[in-house]
PDB file of C-alpha atoms in Angstrom:
ATOM      1  CA  MET M  29      30.768  20.554 -12.038  1.00  0.00           C
ATOM      2  CA  LYS M  30      30.663  20.321  -8.275  1.00  0.00           C
ATOM      3  CA  SER M  31      28.087  18.168  -6.775  1.00  0.00           C
ATOM      4  CA  GLY M  32      25.899  21.152  -5.663  1.00  0.00           C
ATOM      5  CA  ASP M  33      25.550  22.328  -8.944  1.00  0.00           C
ATOM      6  CA  LYS M  34      24.352  18.776 -10.033  1.00  0.00           C
ATOM      7  CA  THR M  35      21.832  19.135  -7.193  1.00  0.00           C
ATOM      8  CA  LYS M  36      20.744  22.494  -8.314  1.00  0.00           C
ATOM      9  CA  SER M  37      20.396  21.773 -11.648  1.00  0.00           C
ATOM     10  CA  GLY M  38      18.878  18.365 -11.381  1.00  0.00           C
ATOM     11  CA  TRP M  39      15.726  19.739  -9.433  1.00  0.00           C
ATOM     12  CA  LYS M  40      15.490  22.584 -12.154  1.00  0.00           C
ATOM     13  CA  GLN M  41      15.399  20.332 -15.198  1.00  0.00           C
ATOM     14  CA  ASP M  42      13.403  17.473 -13.743  1.00  0.00           C
ATOM     15  CA  PRO M  43      11.595  18.829 -10.559  1.00  0.00           C
ATOM     16  CA  GLU M  44       9.026  15.850 -10.726  1.00  0.00           C
ATOM     17  CA  GLY M  45      11.716  13.440 -10.866  1.00  0.00           C
ATOM     18  CA  VAL M  46      13.174  14.835  -7.583  1.00  0.00           C
ATOM     19  CA  LYS M  47      10.044  15.084  -5.970  1.00  0.00           C
ATOM     20  CA  ARG M  48       9.563  11.459  -6.709  1.00  0.00           C
ATOM     21  CA  ASP M  49      13.062  10.683  -5.200  1.00  0.00           C
ATOM     22  CA  ILE M  50      12.088  12.602  -2.042  1.00  0.00           C
ATOM     23  CA  ILE M  51       8.903  11.021  -1.527  1.00  0.00           C
ATOM     24  CA  ALA M  52      10.562   7.376  -1.857  1.00  0.00           C
ATOM     25  CA  ALA M  53      12.978   8.452   0.480  1.00  0.00           C
ATOM     26  CA  ALA M  54      10.574   9.851   2.862  1.00  0.00           C
ATOM     27  CA  ILE M  55       8.353   6.558   2.635  1.00  0.00           C
ATOM     28  CA  SER M  56      11.662   4.562   3.522  1.00  0.00           C
ATOM     29  CA  GLU M  57      12.503   6.880   6.631  1.00  0.00           C
ATOM     30  CA  PHE M  58       9.181   7.250   7.941  1.00  0.00           C
ATOM     31  CA  ALA M  59       8.571   3.609   7.652  1.00  0.00           C
ATOM     32  CA  LYS M  60      11.804   2.938   9.615  1.00  0.00           C
ATOM     33  CA  SER M  61      11.605   5.574  12.176  1.00  0.00           C
ATOM     34  CA  GLY M  62       7.908   6.995  12.230  1.00  0.00           C
ATOM     35  CA  PHE M  63       6.556  10.648  11.816  1.00  0.00           C
ATOM     36  CA  THR M  64       8.166  11.540  15.209  1.00  0.00           C
ATOM     37  CA  GLY M  65      11.599   9.952  14.574  1.00  0.00           C
ATOM     38  CA  GLY M  66      11.772  10.618  11.130  1.00  0.00           C
ATOM     39  CA  LYS M  67      14.455  13.135  10.182  1.00  0.00           C
ATOM     40  CA  ILE M  68      14.498  15.538   7.099  1.00  0.00           C
ATOM     41  CA  ASP M  69      18.304  15.534   7.139  1.00  0.00           C
ATOM     42  CA  ASP M  70      18.171  11.920   6.710  1.00  0.00           C
ATOM     43  CA  ILE M  71      15.750  12.306   3.971  1.00  0.00           C
ATOM     44  CA  ALA M  72      17.744  14.742   2.231  1.00  0.00           C
ATOM     45  CA  ALA M  73      20.974  12.491   2.527  1.00  0.00           C
ATOM     46  CA  ARG M  74      19.197   9.976   0.505  1.00  0.00           C
ATOM     47  CA  THR M  75      18.399  11.936  -2.180  1.00  0.00           C
ATOM     48  CA  LYS M  76      20.184  14.297  -4.813  1.00  0.00           C
ATOM     49  CA  THR M  77      18.707  17.325  -3.355  1.00  0.00           C
ATOM     50  CA  SER M  78      18.796  19.676  -0.174  1.00  0.00           C
ATOM     51  CA  LYS M  79      17.019  19.981   2.986  1.00  0.00           C
ATOM     52  CA  ARG M  80      15.926  23.491   1.951  1.00  0.00           C
ATOM     53  CA  MET M  81      14.391  21.990  -1.425  1.00  0.00           C
ATOM     54  CA  ILE M  82      12.598  19.530   0.555  1.00  0.00           C
ATOM     55  CA  TYR M  83      10.805  22.448   2.293  1.00  0.00           C
ATOM     56  CA  TYR M  84      10.244  24.268  -0.588  1.00  0.00           C
ATOM     57  CA  TYR M  85       8.441  21.367  -2.449  1.00  0.00           C
ATOM     58  CA  PHE M  86       6.489  19.973   0.834  1.00  0.00           C
ATOM     59  CA  GLY M  87       6.273  22.947   3.088  1.00  0.00           C
ATOM     60  CA  ASP M  88       7.451  21.308   6.222  1.00  0.00           C
ATOM     61  CA  LYS M  89       8.062  17.792   7.806  1.00  0.00           C
ATOM     62  CA  GLU M  90       4.012  17.203   8.211  1.00  0.00           C
ATOM     63  CA  GLY M  91       3.516  17.992   4.517  1.00  0.00           C
ATOM     64  CA  LEU M  92       6.139  15.578   3.349  1.00  0.00           C
ATOM     65  CA  TYR M  93       4.752  12.740   5.520  1.00  0.00           C
ATOM     66  CA  ALA M  94       1.455  13.342   4.227  1.00  0.00           C
ATOM     67  CA  ARG M  95       2.357  13.320   0.601  1.00  0.00           C
ATOM     68  CA  ALA M  96       4.451   9.976   1.386  1.00  0.00           C
ATOM     69  CA  LEU M  97       1.268   8.415   2.793  1.00  0.00           C
ATOM     70  CA  GLU M  98      -0.604   9.514  -0.129  1.00  0.00           C
ATOM     71  CA  ALA M  99       1.966   8.044  -2.382  1.00  0.00           C
ATOM     72  CA  ALA M 100       2.165   4.876  -0.453  1.00  0.00           C
ATOM     73  CA  TYR M 101      -1.696   4.371  -0.785  1.00  0.00           C
ATOM     74  CA  GLY M 102      -1.653   5.506  -4.520  1.00  0.00           C
ATOM     75  CA  ASN M 103       1.132   2.669  -5.347  1.00  0.00           C
ATOM     76  CA  VAL M 104      -1.574  -0.137  -4.304  1.00  0.00           C
ATOM     77  CA  ARG M 105      -4.557   1.543  -5.827  1.00  0.00           C
ATOM     78  CA  LYS M 106      -2.603   2.038  -8.983  1.00  0.00           C
ATOM     79  CA  GLY M 107      -1.575  -1.590  -8.981  1.00  0.00           C
ATOM     80  CA  GLU M 108      -5.361  -2.524  -8.487  1.00  0.00           C
ATOM     81  CA  ILE M 109      -6.449  -0.571 -11.555  1.00  0.00           C
ATOM     82  CA  GLU M 110      -3.888  -2.057 -13.708  1.00  0.00           C
ATOM     83  CA  LEU M 111      -5.353  -5.575 -13.084  1.00  0.00           C
ATOM     84  CA  ASN M 112      -8.139  -4.610 -15.473  1.00  0.00           C
ATOM     85  CA  LEU M 113     -10.376  -7.163 -13.688  1.00  0.00           C
ATOM     86  CA  GLU M 114     -13.290  -6.266 -15.775  1.00  0.00           C
ATOM     87  CA  GLY M 115     -12.369  -8.440 -18.535  1.00  0.00           C
ATOM     88  CA  LEU M 116     -12.338 -11.504 -16.125  1.00  0.00           C
ATOM     89  CA  PRO M 117     -14.922 -13.945 -14.962  1.00  0.00           C
ATOM     90  CA  PRO M 118     -16.032 -12.757 -11.394  1.00  0.00           C
ATOM     91  CA  LEU M 119     -14.478 -15.470  -9.567  1.00  0.00           C
ATOM     92  CA  ASP M 120     -11.304 -15.233 -11.569  1.00  0.00           C
ATOM     93  CA  ALA M 121     -11.109 -11.529 -11.049  1.00  0.00           C
ATOM     94  CA  LEU M 122     -11.399 -11.815  -7.203  1.00  0.00           C
ATOM     95  CA  ALA M 123      -8.711 -14.494  -6.942  1.00  0.00           C
ATOM     96  CA  LYS M 124      -6.430 -12.225  -8.921  1.00  0.00           C
ATOM     97  CA  LEU M 125      -7.161  -9.291  -6.805  1.00  0.00           C
ATOM     98  CA  VAL M 126      -6.464 -11.267  -3.489  1.00  0.00           C
ATOM     99  CA  SER M 127      -3.336 -12.663  -5.120  1.00  0.00           C
ATOM    100  CA  PHE M 128      -2.122  -9.182  -6.029  1.00  0.00           C
ATOM    101  CA  THR M 129      -3.113  -7.628  -2.599  1.00  0.00           C
ATOM    102  CA  PHE M 130      -1.071 -10.347  -0.924  1.00  0.00           C
ATOM    103  CA  ASP M 131       1.911 -10.021  -3.104  1.00  0.00           C
ATOM    104  CA  HIS M 132       1.860  -6.501  -3.004  1.00  0.00           C
ATOM    105  CA  HIS M 133       2.014  -5.946   0.621  1.00  0.00           C
ATOM    106  CA  ARG M 134       4.621  -8.811   1.031  1.00  0.00           C
ATOM    107  CA  LYS M 135       6.856  -6.909  -1.451  1.00  0.00           C
ATOM    108  CA  ASN M 136       5.981  -3.342   0.021  1.00  0.00           C
ATOM    109  CA  PRO M 137       6.541  -3.789   3.771  1.00  0.00           C
ATOM    110  CA  ASP M 138       7.311  -0.146   3.909  1.00  0.00           C
ATOM    111  CA  PHE M 139       3.502   0.619   3.254  1.00  0.00           C
ATOM    112  CA  ILE M 140       2.380  -1.804   5.887  1.00  0.00           C
ATOM    113  CA  ARG M 141       4.930   0.118   8.301  1.00  0.00           C
ATOM    114  CA  MET M 142       3.294   3.523   7.113  1.00  0.00           C
ATOM    115  CA  VAL M 143      -0.119   2.231   7.669  1.00  0.00           C
ATOM    116  CA  MET M 144       0.810   0.801  11.323  1.00  0.00           C
ATOM    117  CA  ILE M 145       2.314   4.086  12.298  1.00  0.00           C
ATOM    118  CA  GLU M 146      -0.838   5.948  10.835  1.00  0.00           C
ATOM    119  CA  ASN M 147      -2.859   3.742  13.303  1.00  0.00           C
ATOM    120  CA  VAL M 148      -0.929   4.771  15.925  1.00  0.00           C
ATOM    121  CA  HIS M 149      -1.496   8.410  15.060  1.00  0.00           C
ATOM    122  CA  HIS M 150      -5.291   7.583  15.192  1.00  0.00           C
ATOM    123  CA  ALA M 151      -5.387   7.966  11.244  1.00  0.00           C
ATOM    124  CA  GLU M 152      -5.037  11.589  11.837  1.00  0.00           C
ATOM    125  CA  HIS M 153      -3.071  12.516   8.599  1.00  0.00           C
ATOM    126  CA  LEU M 154      -5.039   9.939   6.485  1.00  0.00           C
ATOM    127  CA  GLN M 155      -8.359  11.493   7.543  1.00  0.00           C
ATOM    128  CA  ALA M 156      -7.014  14.975   6.652  1.00  0.00           C
ATOM    129  CA  SER M 157      -6.241  13.804   2.953  1.00  0.00           C
ATOM    130  CA  SER M 158      -8.921  14.266   0.322  1.00  0.00           C
ATOM    131  CA  ILE M 159      -6.542  12.197  -2.013  1.00  0.00           C
ATOM    132  CA  ILE M 160      -6.315   8.961   0.242  1.00  0.00           C
ATOM    133  CA  THR M 161     -10.027   9.112   0.799  1.00  0.00           C
ATOM    134  CA  SER M 162     -10.590   9.246  -2.871  1.00  0.00           C
ATOM    135  CA  LEU M 163      -8.278   6.413  -3.734  1.00  0.00           C
ATOM    136  CA  ASN M 164      -9.892   4.261  -1.225  1.00  0.00           C
ATOM    137  CA  ALA M 165     -13.510   5.183  -2.183  1.00  0.00           C
ATOM    138  CA  GLY M 166     -12.505   4.243  -5.610  1.00  0.00           C
ATOM    139  CA  ALA M 167     -11.128   0.647  -4.524  1.00  0.00           C
ATOM    140  CA  ILE M 168     -14.703  -0.091  -2.781  1.00  0.00           C
ATOM    141  CA  SER M 169     -16.299   1.247  -5.803  1.00  0.00           C
ATOM    142  CA  ARG M 170     -14.411  -0.956  -8.023  1.00  0.00           C
ATOM    143  CA  LEU M 171     -15.240  -3.876  -5.644  1.00  0.00           C
ATOM    144  CA  GLU M 172     -18.693  -3.109  -5.630  1.00  0.00           C
ATOM    145  CA  GLY M 173     -18.857  -3.444  -9.481  1.00  0.00           C
ATOM    146  CA  LEU M 174     -17.214  -6.681  -9.291  1.00  0.00           C
ATOM    147  CA  ILE M 175     -19.701  -7.876  -6.857  1.00  0.00           C
ATOM    148  CA  ALA M 176     -22.538  -6.977  -8.864  1.00  0.00           C
ATOM    149  CA  ARG M 177     -20.969  -8.655 -11.721  1.00  0.00           C
ATOM    150  CA  GLY M 178     -20.631 -11.744  -9.885  1.00  0.00           C
ATOM    151  CA  GLU M 179     -24.271 -11.670  -8.308  1.00  0.00           C
ATOM    152  CA  ALA M 180     -25.742 -11.027 -11.868  1.00  0.00           C
ATOM    153  CA  SER M 181     -23.852 -14.001 -13.130  1.00  0.00           C
ATOM    154  CA  GLY M 182     -24.811 -16.156 -10.236  1.00  0.00           C
ATOM    155  CA  ASP M 183     -21.048 -16.963  -9.318  1.00  0.00           C
ATOM    156  CA  PHE M 184     -21.458 -14.751  -6.123  1.00  0.00           C
ATOM    157  CA  ARG M 185     -23.604 -15.316  -3.398  1.00  0.00           C
ATOM    158  CA  PRO M 186     -26.201 -12.705  -3.034  1.00  0.00           C
ATOM    159  CA  GLY M 187     -25.545  -9.858  -0.241  1.00  0.00           C
ATOM    160  CA  LEU M 188     -21.710  -9.373  -0.522  1.00  0.00           C
ATOM    161  CA  ASP M 189     -20.815  -6.018   1.198  1.00  0.00           C
ATOM    162  CA  ALA M 190     -17.685  -4.399  -0.704  1.00  0.00           C
ATOM    163  CA  THR M 191     -16.264  -2.850   2.350  1.00  0.00           C
ATOM    164  CA  GLU M 192     -16.514  -6.185   4.321  1.00  0.00           C
ATOM    165  CA  LEU M 193     -14.878  -8.157   1.457  1.00  0.00           C
ATOM    166  CA  HIS M 194     -12.176  -5.392   1.399  1.00  0.00           C
ATOM    167  CA  TRP M 195     -11.570  -5.889   4.948  1.00  0.00           C
ATOM    168  CA  GLN M 196     -11.029  -9.703   4.846  1.00  0.00           C
ATOM    169  CA  ILE M 197      -8.622  -9.377   1.798  1.00  0.00           C
ATOM    170  CA  SER M 198      -6.721  -6.527   3.724  1.00  0.00           C
ATOM    171  CA  ALA M 199      -6.635  -8.596   7.031  1.00  0.00           C
ATOM    172  CA  LEU M 200      -5.225 -11.714   5.294  1.00  0.00           C
ATOM    173  CA  SER M 201      -2.558  -9.837   3.545  1.00  0.00           C
ATOM    174  CA  PHE M 202      -1.605  -7.158   6.234  1.00  0.00           C
ATOM    175  CA  PHE M 203      -1.228  -9.669   9.029  1.00  0.00           C
ATOM    176  CA  ASN M 204       1.245 -11.634   6.935  1.00  0.00           C
ATOM    177  CA  VAL M 205       3.803  -8.546   6.848  1.00  0.00           C
ATOM    178  CA  SER M 206       2.552  -6.779  10.173  1.00  0.00           C
ATOM    179  CA  ASN M 207       3.131  -9.689  12.460  1.00  0.00           C
ATOM    180  CA  GLN M 208       6.003 -11.487  10.741  1.00  0.00           C
ATOM    181  CA  PRO M 209       8.515 -10.803  13.497  1.00  0.00           C
ATOM    182  CA  THR M 210       6.519 -11.643  16.403  1.00  0.00           C
ATOM    183  CA  PHE M 211       5.063 -14.862  14.508  1.00  0.00           C
ATOM    184  CA  SER M 212       8.403 -15.843  13.566  1.00  0.00           C
ATOM    185  CA  ALA M 213       9.885 -15.409  17.076  1.00  0.00           C
ATOM    186  CA  LEU M 214       6.874 -17.571  18.565  1.00  0.00           C
ATOM    187  CA  PHE M 215       6.370 -20.147  15.910  1.00  0.00           C
ATOM    188  CA  GLY M 216       9.599 -20.283  13.764  1.00  0.00           C
ATOM    189  CA  ASN M 217      10.019 -19.048  10.055  1.00  0.00           C
ATOM    190  CA  ALA M 218       8.799 -21.738   7.966  1.00  0.00           C
ATOM    191  CA  LEU M 219       5.635 -19.729   6.899  1.00  0.00           C
ATOM    192  CA  PHE M 220       8.015 -17.039   5.360  1.00  0.00           C
ATOM    193  CA  THR M 221       9.984 -18.928   3.284  1.00  0.00           C
ATOM    194  CA  GLN M 222       9.267 -18.812  -0.281  1.00  0.00           C
ATOM    195  CA  ARG M 223       7.329 -22.015  -0.276  1.00  0.00           C
ATOM    196  CA  GLY M 224       5.500 -20.707   3.092  1.00  0.00           C
ATOM    197  CA  GLN M 225       4.303 -17.500   1.299  1.00  0.00           C
ATOM    198  CA  LYS M 226       3.310 -19.364  -1.951  1.00  0.00           C
ATOM    199  CA  SER M 227       0.919 -21.551   0.109  1.00  0.00           C
ATOM    200  CA  LEU M 228      -0.364 -18.609   2.437  1.00  0.00           C
ATOM    201  CA  ARG M 229      -1.490 -16.715  -0.594  1.00  0.00           C
ATOM    202  CA  ASP M 230      -3.041 -19.872  -2.073  1.00  0.00           C
ATOM    203  CA  ARG M 231      -5.001 -20.247   1.136  1.00  0.00           C
ATOM    204  CA  ALA M 232      -6.293 -16.618   1.156  1.00  0.00           C
ATOM    205  CA  VAL M 233      -7.316 -17.054  -2.368  1.00  0.00           C
ATOM    206  CA  GLU M 234      -9.277 -20.306  -1.408  1.00  0.00           C
ATOM    207  CA  MET M 235     -10.882 -18.600   1.726  1.00  0.00           C
ATOM    208  CA  ILE M 236     -11.783 -15.495   0.084  1.00  0.00           C
ATOM    209  CA  THR M 237     -13.373 -16.982  -3.157  1.00  0.00           C
ATOM    210  CA  ALA M 238     -15.215 -19.770  -1.233  1.00  0.00           C
ATOM    211  CA  PHE M 239     -16.633 -17.021   1.162  1.00  0.00           C
ATOM    212  CA  ALA M 240     -17.839 -15.283  -2.044  1.00  0.00           C
ATOM    213  CA  ARG M 241     -18.902 -18.289  -4.129  1.00  0.00           C
ATOM    214  CA  ASN M 242     -22.625 -18.843  -4.558  1.00  0.00           C
ATOM    215  CA  PRO M 243     -23.279 -22.365  -2.951  1.00  0.00           C
ATOM    216  CA  ASP M 244     -26.127 -22.881  -5.280  1.00  0.00           C
ATOM    217  CA  LYS M 245     -23.932 -22.890  -8.394  1.00  0.00           C
TER     218      LYS M 245
END
């Protein structure tokens, strides 16, 4: 069987698998080269499909970029749901969420680069995506639920804002990846060793939980 026949039968037999492969390749390509610099030819070369099939599935380059961005956000939101924080005491749940976010971002630098690129484009594609809006609204809603539990139990101080708390968690986790090259060039690489990263993650957990903790309990 020729390689072209394999490609053709692959998309017929497992179209969803082919789409996932294309999106994974697109995330890598756009994270490396941005929306403008990313090339459909290079994405096709990373997969077992063709440029024509990419256009068939996603319409055009902008459509593929939007789907890649949605998938990148979807991965982190899926991971948050799978933490099952509802069964943990509020402070333990918050600590687990911070640890997860820090580790997810560290292990998925392409996600961070995609977000950075989208900021360069003034969140144009993000704002146009109802999927991303819904995904992130869900993240805030889950955090609101955790805050409500923590305030009801007396573990959290009153008046916490879910969006502000999400911003704080994201800021500590995002900067660790987005500014690694410049920070390392200026101050050395010690914080980006395994030991350094564990220390930064532990400090992030301590800072966020200390901020949320009820000082009267």
